[in-house]
Short mmCIF file of C-alpha atoms in Angstrom, two decimals:
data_model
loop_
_atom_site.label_atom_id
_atom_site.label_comp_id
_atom_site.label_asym_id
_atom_site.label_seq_id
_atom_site.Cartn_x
_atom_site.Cartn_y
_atom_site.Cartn_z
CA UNK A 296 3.54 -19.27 11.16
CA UNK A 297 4.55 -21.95 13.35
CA UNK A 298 7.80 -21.87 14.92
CA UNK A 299 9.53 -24.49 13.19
CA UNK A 300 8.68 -23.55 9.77
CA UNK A 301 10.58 -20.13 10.31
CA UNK A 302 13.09 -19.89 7.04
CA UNK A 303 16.60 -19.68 7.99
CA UNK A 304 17.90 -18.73 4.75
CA UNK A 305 20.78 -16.60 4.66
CA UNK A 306 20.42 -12.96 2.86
CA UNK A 307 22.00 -9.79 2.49
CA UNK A 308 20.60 -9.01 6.14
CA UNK A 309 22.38 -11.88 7.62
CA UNK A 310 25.64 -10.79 7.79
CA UNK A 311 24.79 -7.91 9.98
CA UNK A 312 21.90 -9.60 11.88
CA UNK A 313 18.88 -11.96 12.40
CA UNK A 314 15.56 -10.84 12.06
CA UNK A 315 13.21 -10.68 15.07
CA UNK A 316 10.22 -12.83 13.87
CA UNK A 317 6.50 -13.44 15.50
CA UNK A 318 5.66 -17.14 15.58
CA UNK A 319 3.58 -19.84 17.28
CA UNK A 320 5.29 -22.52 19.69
CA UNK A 321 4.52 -25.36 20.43
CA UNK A 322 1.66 -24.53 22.64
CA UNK A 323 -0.09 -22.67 20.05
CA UNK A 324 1.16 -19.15 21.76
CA UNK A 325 3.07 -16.78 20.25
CA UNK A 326 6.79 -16.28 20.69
CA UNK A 327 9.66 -14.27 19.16
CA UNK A 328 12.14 -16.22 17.19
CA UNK A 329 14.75 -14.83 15.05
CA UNK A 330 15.45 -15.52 11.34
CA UNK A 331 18.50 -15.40 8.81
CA UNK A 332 16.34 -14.56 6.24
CA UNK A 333 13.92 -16.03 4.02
CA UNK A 334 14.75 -16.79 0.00
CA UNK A 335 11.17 -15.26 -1.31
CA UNK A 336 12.59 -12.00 0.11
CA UNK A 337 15.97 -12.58 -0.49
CA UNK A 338 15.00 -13.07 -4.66
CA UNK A 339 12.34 -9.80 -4.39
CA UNK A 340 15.64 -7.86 -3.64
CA UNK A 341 18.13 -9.17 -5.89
CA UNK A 342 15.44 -8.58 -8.76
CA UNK A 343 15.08 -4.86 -7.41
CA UNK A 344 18.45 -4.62 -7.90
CA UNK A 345 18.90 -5.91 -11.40
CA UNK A 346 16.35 -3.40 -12.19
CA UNK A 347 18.74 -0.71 -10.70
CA UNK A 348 21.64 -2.23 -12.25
CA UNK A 349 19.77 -2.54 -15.84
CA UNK A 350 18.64 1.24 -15.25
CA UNK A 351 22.13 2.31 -14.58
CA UNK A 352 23.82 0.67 -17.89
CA UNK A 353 20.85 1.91 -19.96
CA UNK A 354 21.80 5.85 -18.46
CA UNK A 355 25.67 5.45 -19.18
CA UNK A 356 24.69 4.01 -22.90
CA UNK A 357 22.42 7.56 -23.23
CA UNK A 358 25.55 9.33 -22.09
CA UNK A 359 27.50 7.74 -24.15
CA UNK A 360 25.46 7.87 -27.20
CA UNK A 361 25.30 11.76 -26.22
CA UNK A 362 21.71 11.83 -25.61
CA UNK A 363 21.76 12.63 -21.76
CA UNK A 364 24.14 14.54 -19.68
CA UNK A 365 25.92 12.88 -16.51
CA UNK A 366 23.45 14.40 -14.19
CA UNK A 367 21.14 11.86 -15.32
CA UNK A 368 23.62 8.90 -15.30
CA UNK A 369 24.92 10.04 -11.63
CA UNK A 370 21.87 10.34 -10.58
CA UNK A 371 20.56 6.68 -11.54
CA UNK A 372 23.76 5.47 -10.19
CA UNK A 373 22.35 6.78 -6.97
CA UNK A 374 19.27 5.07 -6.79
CA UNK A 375 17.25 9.09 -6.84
CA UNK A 376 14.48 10.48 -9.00
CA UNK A 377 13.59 13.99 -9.63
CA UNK A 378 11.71 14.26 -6.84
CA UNK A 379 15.16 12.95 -4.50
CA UNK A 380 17.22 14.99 -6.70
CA UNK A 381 15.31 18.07 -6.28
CA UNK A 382 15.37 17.37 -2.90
CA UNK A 383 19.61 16.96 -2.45
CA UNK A 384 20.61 19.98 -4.89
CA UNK A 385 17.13 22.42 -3.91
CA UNK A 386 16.89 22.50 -7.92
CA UNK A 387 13.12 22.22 -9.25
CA UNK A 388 13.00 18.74 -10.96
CA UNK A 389 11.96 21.21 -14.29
CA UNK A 390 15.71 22.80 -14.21
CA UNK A 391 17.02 19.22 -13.61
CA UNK A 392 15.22 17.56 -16.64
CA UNK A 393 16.72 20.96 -18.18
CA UNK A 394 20.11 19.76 -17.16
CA UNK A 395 19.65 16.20 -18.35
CA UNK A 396 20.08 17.77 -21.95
CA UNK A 397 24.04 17.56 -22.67
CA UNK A 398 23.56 20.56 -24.31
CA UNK A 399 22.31 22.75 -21.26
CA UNK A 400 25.07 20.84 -18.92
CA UNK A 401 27.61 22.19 -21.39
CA UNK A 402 26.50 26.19 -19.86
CA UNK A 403 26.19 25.02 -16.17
CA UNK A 404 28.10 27.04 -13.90
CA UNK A 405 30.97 25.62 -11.55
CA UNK A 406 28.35 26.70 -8.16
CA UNK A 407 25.60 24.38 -9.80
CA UNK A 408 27.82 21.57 -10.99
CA UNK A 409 29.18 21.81 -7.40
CA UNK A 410 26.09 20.88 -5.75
CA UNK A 411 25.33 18.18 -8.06
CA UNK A 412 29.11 16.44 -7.43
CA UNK A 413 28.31 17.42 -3.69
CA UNK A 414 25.01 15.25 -3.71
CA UNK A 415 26.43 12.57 -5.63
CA UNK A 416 29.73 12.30 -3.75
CA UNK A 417 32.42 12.67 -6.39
CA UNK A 418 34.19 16.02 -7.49
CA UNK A 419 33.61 18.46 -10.20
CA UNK A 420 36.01 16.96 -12.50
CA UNK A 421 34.50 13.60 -12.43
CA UNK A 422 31.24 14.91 -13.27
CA UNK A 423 31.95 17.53 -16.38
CA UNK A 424 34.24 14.65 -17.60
CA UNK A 425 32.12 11.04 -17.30
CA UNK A 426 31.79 10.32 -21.02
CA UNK A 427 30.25 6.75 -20.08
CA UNK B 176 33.10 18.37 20.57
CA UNK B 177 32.73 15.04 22.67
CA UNK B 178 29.97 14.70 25.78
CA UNK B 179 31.35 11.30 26.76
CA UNK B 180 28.01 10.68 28.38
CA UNK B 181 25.86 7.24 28.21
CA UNK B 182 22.26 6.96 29.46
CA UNK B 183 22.36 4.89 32.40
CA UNK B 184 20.87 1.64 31.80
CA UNK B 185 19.67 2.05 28.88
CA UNK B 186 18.11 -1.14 27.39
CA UNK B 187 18.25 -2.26 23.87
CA UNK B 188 15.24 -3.64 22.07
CA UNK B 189 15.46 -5.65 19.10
CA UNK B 190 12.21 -5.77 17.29
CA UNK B 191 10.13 -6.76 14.00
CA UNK B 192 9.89 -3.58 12.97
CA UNK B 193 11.63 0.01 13.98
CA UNK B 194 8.91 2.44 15.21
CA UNK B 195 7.00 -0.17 17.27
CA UNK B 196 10.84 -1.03 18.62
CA UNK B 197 11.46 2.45 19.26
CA UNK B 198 8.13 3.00 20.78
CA UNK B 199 8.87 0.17 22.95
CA UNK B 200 12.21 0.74 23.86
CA UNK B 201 11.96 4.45 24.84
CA UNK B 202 8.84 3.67 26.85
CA UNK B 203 10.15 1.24 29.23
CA UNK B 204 13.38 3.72 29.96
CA UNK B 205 10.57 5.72 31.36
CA UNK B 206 9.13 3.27 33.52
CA UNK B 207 6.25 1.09 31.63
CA UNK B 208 8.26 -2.36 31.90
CA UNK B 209 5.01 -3.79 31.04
CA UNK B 210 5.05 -2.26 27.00
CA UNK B 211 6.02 -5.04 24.49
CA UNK B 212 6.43 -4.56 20.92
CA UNK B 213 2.97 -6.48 20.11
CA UNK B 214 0.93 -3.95 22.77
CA UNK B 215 2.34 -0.48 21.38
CA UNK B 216 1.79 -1.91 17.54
CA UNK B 217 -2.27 -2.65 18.91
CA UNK B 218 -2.62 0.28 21.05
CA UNK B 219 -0.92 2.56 18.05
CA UNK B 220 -3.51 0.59 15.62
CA UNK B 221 -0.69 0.14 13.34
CA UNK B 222 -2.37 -2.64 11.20
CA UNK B 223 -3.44 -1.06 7.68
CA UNK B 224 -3.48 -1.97 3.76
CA UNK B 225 -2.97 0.86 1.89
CA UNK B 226 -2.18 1.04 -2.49
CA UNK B 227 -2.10 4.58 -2.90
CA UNK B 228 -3.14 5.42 -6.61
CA UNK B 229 -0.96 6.85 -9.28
CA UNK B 230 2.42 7.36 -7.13
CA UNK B 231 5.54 5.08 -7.49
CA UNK B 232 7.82 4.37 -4.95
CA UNK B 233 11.50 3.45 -6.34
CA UNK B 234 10.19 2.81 -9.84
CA UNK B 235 6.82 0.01 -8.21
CA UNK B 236 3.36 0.47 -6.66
CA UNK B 237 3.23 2.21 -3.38
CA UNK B 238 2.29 0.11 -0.75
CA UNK B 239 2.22 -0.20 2.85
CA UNK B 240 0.84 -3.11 5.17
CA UNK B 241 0.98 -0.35 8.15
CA UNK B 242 -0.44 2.32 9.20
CA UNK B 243 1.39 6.49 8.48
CA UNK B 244 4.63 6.41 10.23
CA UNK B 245 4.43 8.25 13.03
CA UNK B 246 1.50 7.30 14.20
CA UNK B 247 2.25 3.96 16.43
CA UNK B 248 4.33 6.06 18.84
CA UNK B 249 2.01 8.94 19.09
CA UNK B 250 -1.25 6.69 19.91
CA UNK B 251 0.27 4.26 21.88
CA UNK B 252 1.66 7.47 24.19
CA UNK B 253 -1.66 9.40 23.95
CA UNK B 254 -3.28 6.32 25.06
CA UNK B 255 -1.12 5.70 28.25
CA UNK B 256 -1.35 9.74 29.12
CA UNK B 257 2.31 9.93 28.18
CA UNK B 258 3.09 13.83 27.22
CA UNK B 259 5.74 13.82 23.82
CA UNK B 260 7.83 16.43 22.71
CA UNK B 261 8.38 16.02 18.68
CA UNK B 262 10.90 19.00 17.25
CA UNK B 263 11.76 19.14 13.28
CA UNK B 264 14.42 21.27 12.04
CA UNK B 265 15.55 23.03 9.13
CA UNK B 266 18.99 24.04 9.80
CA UNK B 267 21.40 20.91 10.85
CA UNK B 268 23.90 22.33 13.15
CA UNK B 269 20.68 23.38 15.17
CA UNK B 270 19.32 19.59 15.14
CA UNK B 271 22.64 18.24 16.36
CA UNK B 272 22.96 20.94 19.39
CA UNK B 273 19.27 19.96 20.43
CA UNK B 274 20.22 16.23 20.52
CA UNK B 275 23.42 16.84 22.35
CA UNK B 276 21.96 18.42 25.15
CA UNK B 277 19.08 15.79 24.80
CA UNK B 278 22.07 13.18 25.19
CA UNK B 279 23.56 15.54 28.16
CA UNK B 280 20.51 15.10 29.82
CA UNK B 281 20.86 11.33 29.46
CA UNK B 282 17.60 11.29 27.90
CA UNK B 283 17.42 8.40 25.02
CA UNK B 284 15.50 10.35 21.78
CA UNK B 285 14.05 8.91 18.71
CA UNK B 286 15.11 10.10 15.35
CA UNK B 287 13.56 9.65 11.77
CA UNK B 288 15.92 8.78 9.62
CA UNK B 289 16.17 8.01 5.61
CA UNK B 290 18.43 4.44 5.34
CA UNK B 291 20.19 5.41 1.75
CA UNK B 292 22.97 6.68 3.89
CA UNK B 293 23.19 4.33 6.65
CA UNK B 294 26.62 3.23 6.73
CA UNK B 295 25.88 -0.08 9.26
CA UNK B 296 23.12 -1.05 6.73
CA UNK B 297 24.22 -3.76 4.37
CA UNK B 298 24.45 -1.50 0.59
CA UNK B 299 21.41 -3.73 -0.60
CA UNK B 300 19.20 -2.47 1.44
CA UNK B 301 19.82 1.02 1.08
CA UNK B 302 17.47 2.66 -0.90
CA UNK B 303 15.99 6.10 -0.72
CA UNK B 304 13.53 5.30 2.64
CA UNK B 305 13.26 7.82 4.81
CA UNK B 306 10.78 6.69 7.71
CA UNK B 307 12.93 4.26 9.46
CA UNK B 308 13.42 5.33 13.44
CA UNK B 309 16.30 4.27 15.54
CA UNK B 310 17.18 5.88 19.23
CA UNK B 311 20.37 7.49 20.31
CA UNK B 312 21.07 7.12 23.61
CA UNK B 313 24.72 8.35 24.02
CA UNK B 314 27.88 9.70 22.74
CA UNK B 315 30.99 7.86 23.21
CA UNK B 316 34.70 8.25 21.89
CA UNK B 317 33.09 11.22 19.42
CA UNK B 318 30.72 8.51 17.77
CA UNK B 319 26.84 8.61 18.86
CA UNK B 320 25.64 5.55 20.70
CA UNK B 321 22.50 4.04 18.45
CA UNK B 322 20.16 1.20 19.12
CA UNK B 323 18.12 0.95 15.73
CA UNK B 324 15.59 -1.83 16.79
CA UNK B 325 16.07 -3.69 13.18
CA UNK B 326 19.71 -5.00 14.81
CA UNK B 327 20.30 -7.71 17.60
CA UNK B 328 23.14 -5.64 18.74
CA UNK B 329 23.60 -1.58 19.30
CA UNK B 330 25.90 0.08 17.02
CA UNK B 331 26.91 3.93 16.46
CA UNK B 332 27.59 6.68 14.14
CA UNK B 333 29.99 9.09 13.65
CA UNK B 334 28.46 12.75 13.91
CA UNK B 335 28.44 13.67 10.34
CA UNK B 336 27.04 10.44 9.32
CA UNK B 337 24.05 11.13 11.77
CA UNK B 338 23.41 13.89 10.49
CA UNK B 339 23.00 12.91 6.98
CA UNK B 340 20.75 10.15 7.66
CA UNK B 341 18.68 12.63 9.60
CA UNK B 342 18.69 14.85 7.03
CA UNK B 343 17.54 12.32 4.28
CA UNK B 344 15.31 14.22 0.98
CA UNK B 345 13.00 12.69 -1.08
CA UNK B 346 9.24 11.86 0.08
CA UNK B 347 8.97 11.58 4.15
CA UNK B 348 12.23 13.67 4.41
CA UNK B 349 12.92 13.58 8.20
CA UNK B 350 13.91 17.30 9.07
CA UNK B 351 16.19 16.09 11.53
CA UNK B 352 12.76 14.91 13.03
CA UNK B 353 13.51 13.85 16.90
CA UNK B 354 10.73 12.46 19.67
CA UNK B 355 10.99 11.70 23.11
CA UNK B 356 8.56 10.92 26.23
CA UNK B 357 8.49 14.00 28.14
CA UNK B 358 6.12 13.42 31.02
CA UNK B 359 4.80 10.14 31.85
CA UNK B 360 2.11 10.20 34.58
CA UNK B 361 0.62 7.25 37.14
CA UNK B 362 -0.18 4.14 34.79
CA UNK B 363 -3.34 2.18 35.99
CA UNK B 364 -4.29 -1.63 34.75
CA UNK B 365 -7.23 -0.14 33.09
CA UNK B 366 -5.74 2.61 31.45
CA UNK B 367 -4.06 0.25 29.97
CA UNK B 368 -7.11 -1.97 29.32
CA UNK B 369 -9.04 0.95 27.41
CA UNK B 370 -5.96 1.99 25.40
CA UNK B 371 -6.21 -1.51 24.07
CA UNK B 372 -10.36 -1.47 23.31
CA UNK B 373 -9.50 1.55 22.30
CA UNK B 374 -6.47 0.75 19.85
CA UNK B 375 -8.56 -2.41 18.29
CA UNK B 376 -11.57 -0.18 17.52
CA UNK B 377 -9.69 2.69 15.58
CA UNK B 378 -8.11 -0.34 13.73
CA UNK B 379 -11.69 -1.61 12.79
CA UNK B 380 -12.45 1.41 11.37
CA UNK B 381 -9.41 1.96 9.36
CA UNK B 382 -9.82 -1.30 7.98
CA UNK B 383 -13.63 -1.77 7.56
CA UNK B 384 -14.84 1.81 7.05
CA UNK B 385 -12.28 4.25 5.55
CA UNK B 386 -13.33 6.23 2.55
CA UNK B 387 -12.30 5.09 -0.82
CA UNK B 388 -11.35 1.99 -2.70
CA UNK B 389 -7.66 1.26 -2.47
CA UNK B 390 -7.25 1.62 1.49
CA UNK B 391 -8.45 -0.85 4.29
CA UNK B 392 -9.57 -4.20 3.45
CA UNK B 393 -10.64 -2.46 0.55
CA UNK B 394 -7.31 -1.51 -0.47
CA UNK B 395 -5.93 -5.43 -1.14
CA UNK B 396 -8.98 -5.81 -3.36
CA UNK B 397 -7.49 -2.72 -5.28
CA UNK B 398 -4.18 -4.45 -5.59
CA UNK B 399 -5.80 -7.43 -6.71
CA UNK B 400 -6.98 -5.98 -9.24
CA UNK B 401 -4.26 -4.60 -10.34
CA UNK B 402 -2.51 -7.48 -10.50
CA UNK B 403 -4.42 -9.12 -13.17
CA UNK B 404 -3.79 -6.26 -15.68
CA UNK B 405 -0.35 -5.74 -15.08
CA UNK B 406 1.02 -8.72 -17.24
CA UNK B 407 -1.04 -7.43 -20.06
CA UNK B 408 -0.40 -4.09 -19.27
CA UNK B 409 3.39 -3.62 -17.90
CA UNK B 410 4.56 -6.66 -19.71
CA UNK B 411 6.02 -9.35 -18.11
CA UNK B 412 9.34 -8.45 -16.68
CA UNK B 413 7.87 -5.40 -14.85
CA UNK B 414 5.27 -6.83 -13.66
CA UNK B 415 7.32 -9.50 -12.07
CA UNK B 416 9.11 -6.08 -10.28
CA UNK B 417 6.22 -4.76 -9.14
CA UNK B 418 5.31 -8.10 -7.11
CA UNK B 419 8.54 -8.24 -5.87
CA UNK B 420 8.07 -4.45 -4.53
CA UNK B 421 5.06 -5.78 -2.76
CA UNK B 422 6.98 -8.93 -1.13
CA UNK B 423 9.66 -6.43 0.16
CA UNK B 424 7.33 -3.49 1.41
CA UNK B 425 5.34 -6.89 2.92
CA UNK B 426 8.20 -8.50 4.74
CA UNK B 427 11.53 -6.67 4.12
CA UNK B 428 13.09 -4.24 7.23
CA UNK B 429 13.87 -0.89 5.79
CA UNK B 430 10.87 -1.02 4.05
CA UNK B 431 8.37 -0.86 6.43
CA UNK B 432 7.70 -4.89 6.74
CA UNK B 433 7.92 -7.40 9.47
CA UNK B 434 4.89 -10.08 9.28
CA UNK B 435 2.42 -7.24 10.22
CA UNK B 436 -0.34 -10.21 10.48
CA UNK B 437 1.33 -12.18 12.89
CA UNK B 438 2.22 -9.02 15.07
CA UNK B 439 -1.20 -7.90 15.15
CA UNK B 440 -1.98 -11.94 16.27
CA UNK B 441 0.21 -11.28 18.85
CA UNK B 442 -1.31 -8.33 20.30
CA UNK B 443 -4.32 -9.79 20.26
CA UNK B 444 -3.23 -12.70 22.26
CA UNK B 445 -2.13 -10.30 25.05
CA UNK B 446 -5.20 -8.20 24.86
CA UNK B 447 -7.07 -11.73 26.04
CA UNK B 448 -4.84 -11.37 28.89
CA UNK B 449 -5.50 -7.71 29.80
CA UNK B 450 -9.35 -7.80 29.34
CA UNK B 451 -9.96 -11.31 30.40
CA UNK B 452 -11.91 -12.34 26.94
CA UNK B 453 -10.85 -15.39 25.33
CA UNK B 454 -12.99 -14.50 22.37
CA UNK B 455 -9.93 -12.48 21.47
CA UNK B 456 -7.39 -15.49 21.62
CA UNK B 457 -10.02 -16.75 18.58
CA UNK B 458 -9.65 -13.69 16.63
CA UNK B 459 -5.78 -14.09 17.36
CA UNK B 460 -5.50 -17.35 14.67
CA UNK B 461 -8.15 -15.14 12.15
CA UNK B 462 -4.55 -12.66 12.14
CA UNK B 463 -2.26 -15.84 12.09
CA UNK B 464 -4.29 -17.64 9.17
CA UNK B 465 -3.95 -14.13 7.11
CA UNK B 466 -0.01 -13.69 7.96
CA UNK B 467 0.00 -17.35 6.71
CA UNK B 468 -1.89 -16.74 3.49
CA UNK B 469 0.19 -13.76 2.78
CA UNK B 470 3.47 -15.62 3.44
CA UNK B 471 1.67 -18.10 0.40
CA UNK B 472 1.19 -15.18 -1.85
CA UNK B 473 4.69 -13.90 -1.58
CA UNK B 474 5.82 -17.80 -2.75
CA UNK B 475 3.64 -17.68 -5.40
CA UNK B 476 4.32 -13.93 -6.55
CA UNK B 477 8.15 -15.40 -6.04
CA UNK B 478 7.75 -17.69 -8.71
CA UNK B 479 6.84 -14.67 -11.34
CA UNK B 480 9.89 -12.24 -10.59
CA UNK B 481 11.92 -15.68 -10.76
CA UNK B 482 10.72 -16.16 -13.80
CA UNK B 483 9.40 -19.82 -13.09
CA UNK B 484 5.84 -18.49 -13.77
CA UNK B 485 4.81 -16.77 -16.94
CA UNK B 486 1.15 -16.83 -17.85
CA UNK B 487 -2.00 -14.61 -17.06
CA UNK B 488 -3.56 -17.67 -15.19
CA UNK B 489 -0.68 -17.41 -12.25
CA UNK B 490 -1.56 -13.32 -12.30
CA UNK B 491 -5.24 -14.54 -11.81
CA UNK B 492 -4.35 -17.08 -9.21
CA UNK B 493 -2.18 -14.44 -7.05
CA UNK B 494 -5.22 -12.01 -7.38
CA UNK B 495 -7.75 -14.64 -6.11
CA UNK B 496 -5.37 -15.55 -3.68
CA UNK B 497 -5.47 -11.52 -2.26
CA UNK B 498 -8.80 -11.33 -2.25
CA UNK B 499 -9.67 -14.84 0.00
CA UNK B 500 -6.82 -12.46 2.58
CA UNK B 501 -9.09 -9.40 2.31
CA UNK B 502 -12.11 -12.20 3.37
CA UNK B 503 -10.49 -13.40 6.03
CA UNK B 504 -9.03 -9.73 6.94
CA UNK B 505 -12.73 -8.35 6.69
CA UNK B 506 -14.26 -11.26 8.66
CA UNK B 507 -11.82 -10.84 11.56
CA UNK B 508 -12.33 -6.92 11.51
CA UNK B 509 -16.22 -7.28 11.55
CA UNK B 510 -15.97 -9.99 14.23
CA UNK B 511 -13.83 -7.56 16.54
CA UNK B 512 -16.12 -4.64 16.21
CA UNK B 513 -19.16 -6.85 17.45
CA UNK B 514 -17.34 -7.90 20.40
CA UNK B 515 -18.38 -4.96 22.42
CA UNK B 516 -15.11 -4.78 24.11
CA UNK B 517 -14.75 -2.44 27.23
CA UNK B 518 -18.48 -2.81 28.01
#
């Protein structure tokens, strides 16, 4: 990429800082230049992030509609999967598919609830009571 | 409990991407003024294609465009005779004692480090990646001193914030995973010189002759052919995700990105230098043509997740598109092996 075609296109990046780029000058060398950002990237992320966003309305709906506990809504919310889950609480990813059933999170205990506000920073209380 | 200590001239490095920076960074504190980013990404052969089959990585294909992390700061050292210490631990308050008296010793360390938690990180980047590396190189008014190489300027963390980041789960969970030069002996020219002939030909071979289908040059052939199935059989709106997961794991910081291509161009350009072969400077614009045709593919995959393009003929054209790069890739890589170097 030659120097002057380096995008300068603002993103979520660019408030914080400018990217460190590798480009050609005008003497056909390479150089370092740095970047506000580039839109192709800048899209990629916003549509990773309607994804997340879409994924997060569709768990509170199944909470809502009583078909999944908060666990699974919380941990959407958070951007995890089993295997991230698992990893925060130390709770095999079979218990937590276990405790995605609002039936099973009715008999939690107040330890294991615990861990799961802990992981997903809220309190108890805001977990046993999201209806949504 | 507050050291108050700074490593003396200690000199921030902002780079394209965060373990070459660190690698970079750490190893001129020590003495090697002469390591740039472009040298330890050649000498740590951190080119590489890699689609690894049947895992997803926040819901889209798993790809990289660079070699395991890891692996660019322990070659580049090993090459230059440089002795590391690496420690991992299980139990935090142990991992934050260690890097105190690290810090005490006003000794910059690298960390590993998952991003979901970085507070300085804008929230849209912060997904659940846990290989990014950043140094901390002091403690000051209770907050820890930290140049990640992503950011023009340094920045800190409080304590407990540190130690969540370093403490990341998921897949590539850090451990609290620190690294440091710990011995650094009498660097020659031509040490230098064969950690680079040495550097390009472990790339060649992870590019031309690894095992399997869906790494190496190989590997973007794979993803082509992906590509052309997934409208048909991911539908169209996912599929447009999973292109955009490859534009971000391609170019985006935090994932791994940073025009690769060009880096490796620019290596190349200062190998010429070292071993006094121009043929190299040629092979240098074979790297810059594929960063270019990459940057082409990401415009055209673009116009899918923006939902400009919708039909199986702009899948086909994107997949054509990936395999003229794996031509060009494979062309350079043969061409480099043939040079002899070091002979």
């Amino acid at each position: 990429m030659k120097k002057e075609d380096l995008p300068q296109e603002p993103g979520a990046l660019s408030r914080l800082t400018r990217e460190l780029c590798y480009v050609k000058n005008e003497d056909g060398k390479y150089e370092t230049a740095l970047s506000k950002g580039w839109d192709i990237k800048k899209e990629a992320l916003d549509s990773a992030w309607v994804e997340v966003n879409d994924r997060v309305e569709e768990a509170r709906k199944a909470v809502a509609n009583g078909e999944k506990s908060p666990v699974y809504y919380f941990m959407e919310l958070n951007l995890m999967d089993l295997v991230v889950l698992s990893g925060y609480t130390g709770f095999f990813s079979f218990f937590i598919k276990r405790h995605f059933k609002p039936s099973v999170f009715k008999t939690l205990s107040d330890k294991k609830l615990e861990k799961y506000a802990q992981v997903f920073d809220i309190s108890v209380s805001e977990l046993k009571n999201f209806k949504g | 409990m507050n050291i108050d200590t700074k490593t003396e001239e200690f000199h921030h490095v902002h780079a394209a991407h965060c373990e070459n920076g660190v690698t970079t960074a750490l190893l001129r504190h020590h003495g090697l003024d002469f390591m740039t980013e472009p040298l330890a990404f050649g000498m740590g052969s951190g080119l590489f294609y890699i689609q690894i089959p049947f895992l997803t990585i926040n819901n889209g294909p798993a790809i990289s465009f660079r070699t395991m992390p890891g692996a660019i700061f322990k070659r580049t050292c090993k090459a230059l005779g440089v002795e590391v210490t690496r420690n991992k631990f299980s139990d935090p308050a142990k991992a934050q004692l260690f890097l105190d008296k690290k810090i005490k010793e006003g000794d910059p360390v690298g960390c590993q480090v998952g991003v979901f938690h970085l507070t300085y990180f804008p929230k849209e980047y912060r997904f659940h990646f846990n290989a990014h590396n950043l140094i901390v190189y002091g403690q000051e008014d209770n907050r820890y001193l930290i140049s990640d190489p992503i950011m023009e300027e340094v920045t800190t963390l409080s304590s407990e914030e540190l130690s969540r980041v370093r403490f990341a789960q998921g897949p590539l969970a850090p451990k609290g995973h620190i690294y440091f030069p710990e011995k650094v002996g009498v660097i020659t020219d031509d040490l230098i010189r064969k950690g680079i002939v040495k550097g390009i030909k472990r790339n060649v071979r992870d590019m031309i002759s690894i095992p399997g289908n869906f790494a190496g040059v190989n590997g973007i052939r794979y993803t082509s052919n992906n590509i052309r199935k997934w409208r048909d059989k991911l539908g169209l709106k996912k599929a447009g995700l999973y292109l955009g997961q490859i534009v971000r794991m391609q170019e985006e910081i935090g994932t791994g990105g940073g025009g690769f291509r060009f880096l490796y161009g620019a290596f190349l350009e200062e190998a010429a230098a070292y071993l006094q072969d121009d043929r190299l400077i040629g092979l240098s614009e074979e790297f810059t043509k594929s960063g270019d045709m990459w940057r082409a593919s990401a415009i055209q995959m673009a116009g899918v997740y923006k939902g400009r393009l919708t039909e199986q003929q702009s899948f086909d054209e994107i997949a054509d598109r990936l395999l003229e790069i794996r031509s060009v890739e494979k062309e350079a890589f043969l061409k480099l092996s043939k040079l002899n170097l070091g002979k």
